[in-house]
CSV table of C-alpha atoms in Angstrom, one decimal:
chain,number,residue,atom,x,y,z
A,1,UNK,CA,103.0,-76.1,7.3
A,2,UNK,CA,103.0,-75.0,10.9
A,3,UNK,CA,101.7,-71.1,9.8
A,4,UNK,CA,98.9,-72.9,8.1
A,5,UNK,CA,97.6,-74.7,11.3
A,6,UNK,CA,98.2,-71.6,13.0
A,7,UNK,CA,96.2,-69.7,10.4
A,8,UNK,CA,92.9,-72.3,10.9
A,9,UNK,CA,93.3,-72.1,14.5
A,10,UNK,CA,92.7,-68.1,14.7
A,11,UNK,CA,88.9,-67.5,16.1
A,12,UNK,CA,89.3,-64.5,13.5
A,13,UNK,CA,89.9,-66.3,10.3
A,14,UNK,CA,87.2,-68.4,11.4
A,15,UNK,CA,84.7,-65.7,12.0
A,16,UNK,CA,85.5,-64.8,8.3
A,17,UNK,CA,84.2,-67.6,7.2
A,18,UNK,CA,81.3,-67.9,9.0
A,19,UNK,CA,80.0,-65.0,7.7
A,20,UNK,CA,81.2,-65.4,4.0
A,21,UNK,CA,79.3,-68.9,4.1
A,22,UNK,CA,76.4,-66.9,5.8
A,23,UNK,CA,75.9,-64.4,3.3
A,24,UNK,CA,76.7,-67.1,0.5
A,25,UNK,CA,73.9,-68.8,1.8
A,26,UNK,CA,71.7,-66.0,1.9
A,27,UNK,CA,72.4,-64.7,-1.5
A,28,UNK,CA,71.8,-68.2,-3.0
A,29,UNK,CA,68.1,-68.4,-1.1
A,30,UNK,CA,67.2,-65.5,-2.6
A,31,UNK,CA,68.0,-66.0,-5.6
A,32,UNK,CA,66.4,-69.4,-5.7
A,33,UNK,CA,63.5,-67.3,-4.1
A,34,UNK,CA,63.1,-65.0,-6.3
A,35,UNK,CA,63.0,-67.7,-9.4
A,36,UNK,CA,60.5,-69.6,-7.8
A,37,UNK,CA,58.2,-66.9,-7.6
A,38,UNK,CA,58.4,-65.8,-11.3
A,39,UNK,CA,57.6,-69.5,-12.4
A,40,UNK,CA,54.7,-69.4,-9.5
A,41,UNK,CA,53.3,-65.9,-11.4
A,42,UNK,CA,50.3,-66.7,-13.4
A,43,UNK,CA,50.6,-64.0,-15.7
A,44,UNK,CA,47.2,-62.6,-17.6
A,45,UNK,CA,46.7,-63.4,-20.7
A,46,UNK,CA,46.6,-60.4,-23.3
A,47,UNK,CA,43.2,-60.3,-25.1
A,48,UNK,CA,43.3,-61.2,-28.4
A,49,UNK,CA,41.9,-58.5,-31.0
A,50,UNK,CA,38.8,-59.2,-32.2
A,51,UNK,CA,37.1,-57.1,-35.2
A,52,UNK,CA,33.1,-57.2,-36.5
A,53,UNK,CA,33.2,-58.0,-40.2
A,54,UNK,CA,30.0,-55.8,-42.2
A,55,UNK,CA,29.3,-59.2,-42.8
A,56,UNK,CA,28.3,-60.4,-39.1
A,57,UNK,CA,26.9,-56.9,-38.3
A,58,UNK,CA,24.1,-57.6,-41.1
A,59,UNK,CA,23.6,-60.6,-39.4
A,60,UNK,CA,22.1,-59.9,-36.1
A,61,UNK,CA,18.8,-59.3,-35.7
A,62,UNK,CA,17.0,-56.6,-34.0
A,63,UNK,CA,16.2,-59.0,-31.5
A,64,UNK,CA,20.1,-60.0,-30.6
A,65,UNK,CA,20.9,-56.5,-30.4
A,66,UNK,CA,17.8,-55.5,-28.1
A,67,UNK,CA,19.7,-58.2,-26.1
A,68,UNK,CA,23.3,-57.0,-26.6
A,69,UNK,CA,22.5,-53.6,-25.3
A,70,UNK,CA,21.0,-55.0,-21.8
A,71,UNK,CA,24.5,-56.5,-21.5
A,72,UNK,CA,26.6,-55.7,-18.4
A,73,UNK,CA,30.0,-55.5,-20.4
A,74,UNK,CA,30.5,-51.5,-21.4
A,75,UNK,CA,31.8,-52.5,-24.7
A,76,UNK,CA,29.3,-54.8,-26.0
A,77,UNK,CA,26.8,-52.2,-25.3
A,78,UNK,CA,28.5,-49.4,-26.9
A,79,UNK,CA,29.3,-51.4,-30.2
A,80,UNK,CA,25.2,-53.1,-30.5
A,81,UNK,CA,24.1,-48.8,-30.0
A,82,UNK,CA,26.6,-48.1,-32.9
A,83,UNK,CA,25.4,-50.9,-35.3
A,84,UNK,CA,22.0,-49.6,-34.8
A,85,UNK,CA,22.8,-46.3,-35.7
A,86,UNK,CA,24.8,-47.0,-38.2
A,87,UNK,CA,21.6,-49.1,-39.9
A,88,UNK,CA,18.9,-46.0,-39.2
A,89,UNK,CA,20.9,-43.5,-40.3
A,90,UNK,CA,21.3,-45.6,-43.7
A,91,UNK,CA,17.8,-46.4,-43.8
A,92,UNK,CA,16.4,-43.0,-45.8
A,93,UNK,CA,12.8,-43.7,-45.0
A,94,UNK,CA,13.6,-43.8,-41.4
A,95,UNK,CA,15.7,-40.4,-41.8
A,96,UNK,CA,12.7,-39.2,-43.5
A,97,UNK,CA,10.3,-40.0,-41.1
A,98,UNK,CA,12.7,-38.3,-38.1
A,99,UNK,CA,12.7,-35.5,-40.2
A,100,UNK,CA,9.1,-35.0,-40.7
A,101,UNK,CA,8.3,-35.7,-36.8
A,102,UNK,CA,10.6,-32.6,-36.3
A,103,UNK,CA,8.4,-30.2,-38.1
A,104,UNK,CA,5.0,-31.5,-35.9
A,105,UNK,CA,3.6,-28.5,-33.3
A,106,UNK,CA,3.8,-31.0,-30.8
A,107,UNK,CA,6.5,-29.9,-28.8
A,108,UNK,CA,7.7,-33.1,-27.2
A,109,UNK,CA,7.2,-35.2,-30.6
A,110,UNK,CA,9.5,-32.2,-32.1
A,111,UNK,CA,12.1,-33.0,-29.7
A,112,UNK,CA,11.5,-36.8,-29.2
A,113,UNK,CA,12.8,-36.9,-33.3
A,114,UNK,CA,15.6,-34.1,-33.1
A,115,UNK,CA,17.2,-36.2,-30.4
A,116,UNK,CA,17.0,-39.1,-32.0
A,117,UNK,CA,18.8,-37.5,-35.2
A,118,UNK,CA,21.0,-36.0,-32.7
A,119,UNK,CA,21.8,-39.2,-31.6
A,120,UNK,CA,22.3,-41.5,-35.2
A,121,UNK,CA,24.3,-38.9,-36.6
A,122,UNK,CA,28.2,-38.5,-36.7
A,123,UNK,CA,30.5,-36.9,-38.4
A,124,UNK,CA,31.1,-39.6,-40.8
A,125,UNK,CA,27.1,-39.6,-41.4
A,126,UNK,CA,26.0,-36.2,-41.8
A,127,UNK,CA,26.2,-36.3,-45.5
A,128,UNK,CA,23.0,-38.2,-44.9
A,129,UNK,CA,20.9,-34.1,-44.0
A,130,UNK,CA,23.2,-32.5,-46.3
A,131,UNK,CA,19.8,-32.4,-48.8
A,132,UNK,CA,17.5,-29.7,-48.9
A,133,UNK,CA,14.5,-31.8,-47.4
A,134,UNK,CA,16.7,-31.9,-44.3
A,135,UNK,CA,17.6,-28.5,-44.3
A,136,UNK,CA,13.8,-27.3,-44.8
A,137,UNK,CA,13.0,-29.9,-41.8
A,138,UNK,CA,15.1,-27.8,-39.7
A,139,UNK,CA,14.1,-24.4,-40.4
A,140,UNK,CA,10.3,-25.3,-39.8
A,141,UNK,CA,11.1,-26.5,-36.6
A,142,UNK,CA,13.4,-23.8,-36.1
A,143,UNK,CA,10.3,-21.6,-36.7
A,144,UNK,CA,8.4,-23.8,-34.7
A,145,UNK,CA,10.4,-23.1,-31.6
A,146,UNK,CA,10.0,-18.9,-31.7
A,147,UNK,CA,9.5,-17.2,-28.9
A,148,UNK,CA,6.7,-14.9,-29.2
A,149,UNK,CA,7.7,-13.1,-26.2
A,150,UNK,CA,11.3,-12.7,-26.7
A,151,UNK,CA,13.1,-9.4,-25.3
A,152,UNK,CA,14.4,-7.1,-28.0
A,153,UNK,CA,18.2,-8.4,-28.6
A,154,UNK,CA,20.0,-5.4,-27.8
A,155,UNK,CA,21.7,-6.1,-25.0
A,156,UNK,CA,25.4,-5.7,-25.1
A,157,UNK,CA,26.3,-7.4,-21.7
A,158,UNK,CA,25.5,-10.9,-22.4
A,159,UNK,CA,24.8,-14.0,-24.8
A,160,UNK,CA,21.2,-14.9,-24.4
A,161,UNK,CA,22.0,-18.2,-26.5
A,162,UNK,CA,22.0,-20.3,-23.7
A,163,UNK,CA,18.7,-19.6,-22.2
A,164,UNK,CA,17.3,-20.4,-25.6
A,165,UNK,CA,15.0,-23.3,-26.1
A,166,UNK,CA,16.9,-26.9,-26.7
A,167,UNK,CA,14.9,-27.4,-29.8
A,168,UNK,CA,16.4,-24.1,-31.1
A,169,UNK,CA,19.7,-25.5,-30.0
A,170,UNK,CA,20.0,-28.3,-31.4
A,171,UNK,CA,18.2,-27.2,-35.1
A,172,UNK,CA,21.2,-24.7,-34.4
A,173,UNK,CA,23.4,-27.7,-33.8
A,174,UNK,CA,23.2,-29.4,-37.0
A,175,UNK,CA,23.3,-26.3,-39.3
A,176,UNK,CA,26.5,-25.3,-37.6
A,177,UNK,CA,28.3,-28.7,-38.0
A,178,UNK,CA,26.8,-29.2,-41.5
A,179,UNK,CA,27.7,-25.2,-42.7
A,180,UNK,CA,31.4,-26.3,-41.3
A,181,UNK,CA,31.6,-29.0,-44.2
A,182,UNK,CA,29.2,-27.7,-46.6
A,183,UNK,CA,28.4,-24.4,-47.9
A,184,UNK,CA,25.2,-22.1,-46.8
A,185,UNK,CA,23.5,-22.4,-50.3
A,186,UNK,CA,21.0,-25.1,-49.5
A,187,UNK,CA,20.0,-23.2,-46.0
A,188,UNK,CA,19.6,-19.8,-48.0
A,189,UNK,CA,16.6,-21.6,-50.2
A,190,UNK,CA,15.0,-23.3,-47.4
A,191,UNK,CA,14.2,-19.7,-46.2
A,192,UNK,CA,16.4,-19.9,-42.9
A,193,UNK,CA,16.8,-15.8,-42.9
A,194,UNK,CA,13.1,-15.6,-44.2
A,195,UNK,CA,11.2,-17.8,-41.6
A,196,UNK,CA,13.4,-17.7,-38.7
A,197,UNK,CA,16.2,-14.9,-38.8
A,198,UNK,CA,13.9,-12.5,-39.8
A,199,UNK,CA,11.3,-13.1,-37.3
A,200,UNK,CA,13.7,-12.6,-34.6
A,201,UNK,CA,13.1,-9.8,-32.3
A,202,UNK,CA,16.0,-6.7,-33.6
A,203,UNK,CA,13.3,-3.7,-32.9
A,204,UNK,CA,10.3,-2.0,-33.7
A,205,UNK,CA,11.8,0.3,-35.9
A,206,UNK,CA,13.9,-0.3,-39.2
A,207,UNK,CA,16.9,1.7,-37.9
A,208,UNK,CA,17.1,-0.2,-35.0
A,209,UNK,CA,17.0,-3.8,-36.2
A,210,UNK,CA,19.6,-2.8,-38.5
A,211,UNK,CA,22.0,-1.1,-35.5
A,212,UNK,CA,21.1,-4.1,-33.2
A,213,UNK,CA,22.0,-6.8,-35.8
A,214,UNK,CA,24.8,-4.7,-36.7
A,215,UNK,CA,25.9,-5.2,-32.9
A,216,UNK,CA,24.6,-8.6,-32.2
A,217,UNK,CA,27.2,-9.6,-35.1
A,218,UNK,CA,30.0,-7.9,-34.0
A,219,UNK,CA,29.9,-8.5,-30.6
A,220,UNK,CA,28.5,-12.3,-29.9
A,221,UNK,CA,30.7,-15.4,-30.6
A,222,UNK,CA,27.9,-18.3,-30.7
A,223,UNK,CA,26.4,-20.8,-33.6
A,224,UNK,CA,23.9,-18.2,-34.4
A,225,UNK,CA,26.7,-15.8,-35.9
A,226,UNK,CA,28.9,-18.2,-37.1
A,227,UNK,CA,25.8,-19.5,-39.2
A,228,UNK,CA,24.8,-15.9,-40.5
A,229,UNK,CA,28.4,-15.0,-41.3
A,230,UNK,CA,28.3,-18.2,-43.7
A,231,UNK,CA,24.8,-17.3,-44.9
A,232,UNK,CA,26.1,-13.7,-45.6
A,233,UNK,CA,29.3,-15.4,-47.5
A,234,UNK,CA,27.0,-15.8,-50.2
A,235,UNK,CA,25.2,-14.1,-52.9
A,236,UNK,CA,21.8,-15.2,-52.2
A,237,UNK,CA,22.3,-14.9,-48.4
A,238,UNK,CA,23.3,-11.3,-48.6
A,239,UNK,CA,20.7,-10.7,-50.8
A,240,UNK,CA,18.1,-12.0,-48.2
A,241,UNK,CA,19.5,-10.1,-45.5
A,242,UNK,CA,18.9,-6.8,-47.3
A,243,UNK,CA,15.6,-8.2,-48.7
A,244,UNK,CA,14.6,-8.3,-44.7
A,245,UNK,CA,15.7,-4.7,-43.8
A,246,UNK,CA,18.6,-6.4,-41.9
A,247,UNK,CA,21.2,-5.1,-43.6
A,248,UNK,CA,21.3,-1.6,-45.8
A,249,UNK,CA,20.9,-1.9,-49.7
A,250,UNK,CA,24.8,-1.0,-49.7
A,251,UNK,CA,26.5,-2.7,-46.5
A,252,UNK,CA,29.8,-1.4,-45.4
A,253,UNK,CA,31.6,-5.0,-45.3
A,254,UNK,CA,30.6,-5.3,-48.7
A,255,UNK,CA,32.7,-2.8,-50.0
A,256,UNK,CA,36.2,-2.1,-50.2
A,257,UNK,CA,36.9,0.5,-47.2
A,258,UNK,CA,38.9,2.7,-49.6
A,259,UNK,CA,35.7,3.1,-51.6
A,260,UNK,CA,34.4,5.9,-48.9
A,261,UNK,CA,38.0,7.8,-49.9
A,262,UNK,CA,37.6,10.8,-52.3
A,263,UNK,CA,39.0,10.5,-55.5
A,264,UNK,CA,41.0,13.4,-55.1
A,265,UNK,CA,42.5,11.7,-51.9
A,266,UNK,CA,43.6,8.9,-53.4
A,267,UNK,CA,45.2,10.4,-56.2
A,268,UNK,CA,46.7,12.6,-54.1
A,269,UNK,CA,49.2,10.0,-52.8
A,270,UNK,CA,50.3,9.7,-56.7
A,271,UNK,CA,50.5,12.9,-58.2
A,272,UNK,CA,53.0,15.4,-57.3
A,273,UNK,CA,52.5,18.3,-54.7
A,274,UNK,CA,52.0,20.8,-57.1
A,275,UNK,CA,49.2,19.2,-58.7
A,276,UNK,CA,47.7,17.1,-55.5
A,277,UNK,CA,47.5,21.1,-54.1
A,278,UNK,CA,44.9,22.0,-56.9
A,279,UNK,CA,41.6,22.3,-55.8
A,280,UNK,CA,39.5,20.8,-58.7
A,281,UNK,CA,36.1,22.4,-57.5
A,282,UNK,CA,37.4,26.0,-58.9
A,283,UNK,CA,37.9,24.5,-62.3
A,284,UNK,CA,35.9,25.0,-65.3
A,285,UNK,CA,35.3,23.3,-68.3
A,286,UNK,CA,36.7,26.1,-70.7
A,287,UNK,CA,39.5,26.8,-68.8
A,288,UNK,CA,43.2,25.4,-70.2
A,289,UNK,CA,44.9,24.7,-67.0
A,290,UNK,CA,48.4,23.2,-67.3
A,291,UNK,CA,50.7,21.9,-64.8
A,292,UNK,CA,54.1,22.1,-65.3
């Protein structure tokens, strides 16, 4: 056993040790540390979902939601401007009576009601002015809002649709998001291209509203040609544009483009050489041509 003494008695092995017992120590502090401090943590609790039955929406009174939208929490106030919507824009004789203040020549009555019906409507609601008392609602105030002083729309270098008036805009507005579920039948009989597209300032001249609508069409991208191209997707729309001199009793995108091919032309990629070669104006009645 005399190595063993010898062993404890080295300052080295005893160094060892020291710092195994050291860092032992440290190690187990940390830990204990470190689980102190996770049973310390308060941790939040997660909110709790909470959902508004039909039931307690039809509950509250005007007055608790006047109160609710004052509120300081974000939410609250968002969800009491919602229910209120949601209750006017399901009330028809409220509806009706926005959509008769839109067609008043007071200016800011007109837009005092289009932004509130800008304002109750959604998406999911819009089936609400998908009736033609909506749509003729719209076009009056459309025709309300014309500019009798508007510049001839020929230019070719930019889109004068958003200098136009917001009351135009917004008319525009709901035509475009209802023609994108519904078709452009109801707009065509509230007179849309009578009372308001036609009044629109193409020219003097026949020829040139004809050329400049021609361009306008071809060469804008805004509501107001997405709205003509679905009033021109119909029957009655296309008959109303020509009815208005704005398109030509026969209009090229009506017609198939090989229609403006000569017959002979056509049948020429058919027939053989020999026959597509014969020139058909030299014939005659009497005479017995053959090919062979």
């Amino acid at each position: 056993m005399g190595w063993l003494s010898v062993f404890f008695q080295d300052d080295r092995v005893l160094f060892g040790f020291l710092v195994m017992n050291v860092t032992a120590s440290a190690l187990a502090m940390q830990f204990l540390l470190r689980q102190w401090r996770d049973d310390a943590e308060i941790k939040p609790v997660p909110p709790k979902s909470q959902y508004i039955t039909q039931a307690t929406e039809d509950a509250l009174k005007l007055s608790t939601l006047e109160t609710l939208l004052g509120h300081y929490n974000h939410s609250i106030r968002e969800t009491s401007a919602k229910i209120i919507c949601d209750r006017v824009v399901n009330d028809r004789e409220t509806v009706d009576m926005l959509l008769w203040g839109i067609t008043r020549k007071d200016y800011d009555e007109r837009m005092r009601n289009l932004k509130a019906l800008a304002i109750i409507t959604d998406p999911q609601s819009l089936e609400r002015l998908h009736r033609w008392k909506a749509y003729a609602a719209l076009v009056r105030c459309l025709e309300l809002s014309i500019d009798p002083e508007q510049e001839v729309l020929d230019h070719d270098d930019w889109d004068e649709y958003p200098l136009r008036d917001m009351s135009e805009k917004l008319c525009l507005m709901f035509f475009s998001q209802l023609l994108s579920c519904y078709n452009a039948e109801k707009l065509v009989k509230a007179k849309f291209v009578e009372k308001w597209l036609a009044k629109q300032n193409w020219g003097p001249t026949q020829e040139e509203r004809q050329r400049n609508f021609a361009r306008y069409m071809c060469r804008r991208t805004n509501r107001i040609t997405d709205i003509v191209t679905s009033v021109r997707g119909t029957h009655a729309g296309r008959e109303a544009l020509v009815a208005i001199g704005l398109l030509p009793q026969a209009a090229p995108s009506d017609s198939d483009p090989e229609d403006n091919i000569p017959l002979v032309e056509r049948f020429s990629v058919l027939l053989p050489n020999d026959i597509a070669n014969v020139d058909l104006n030299n014939l005659r009645e009497d005479d017995a041509t053959r090919f062979s």
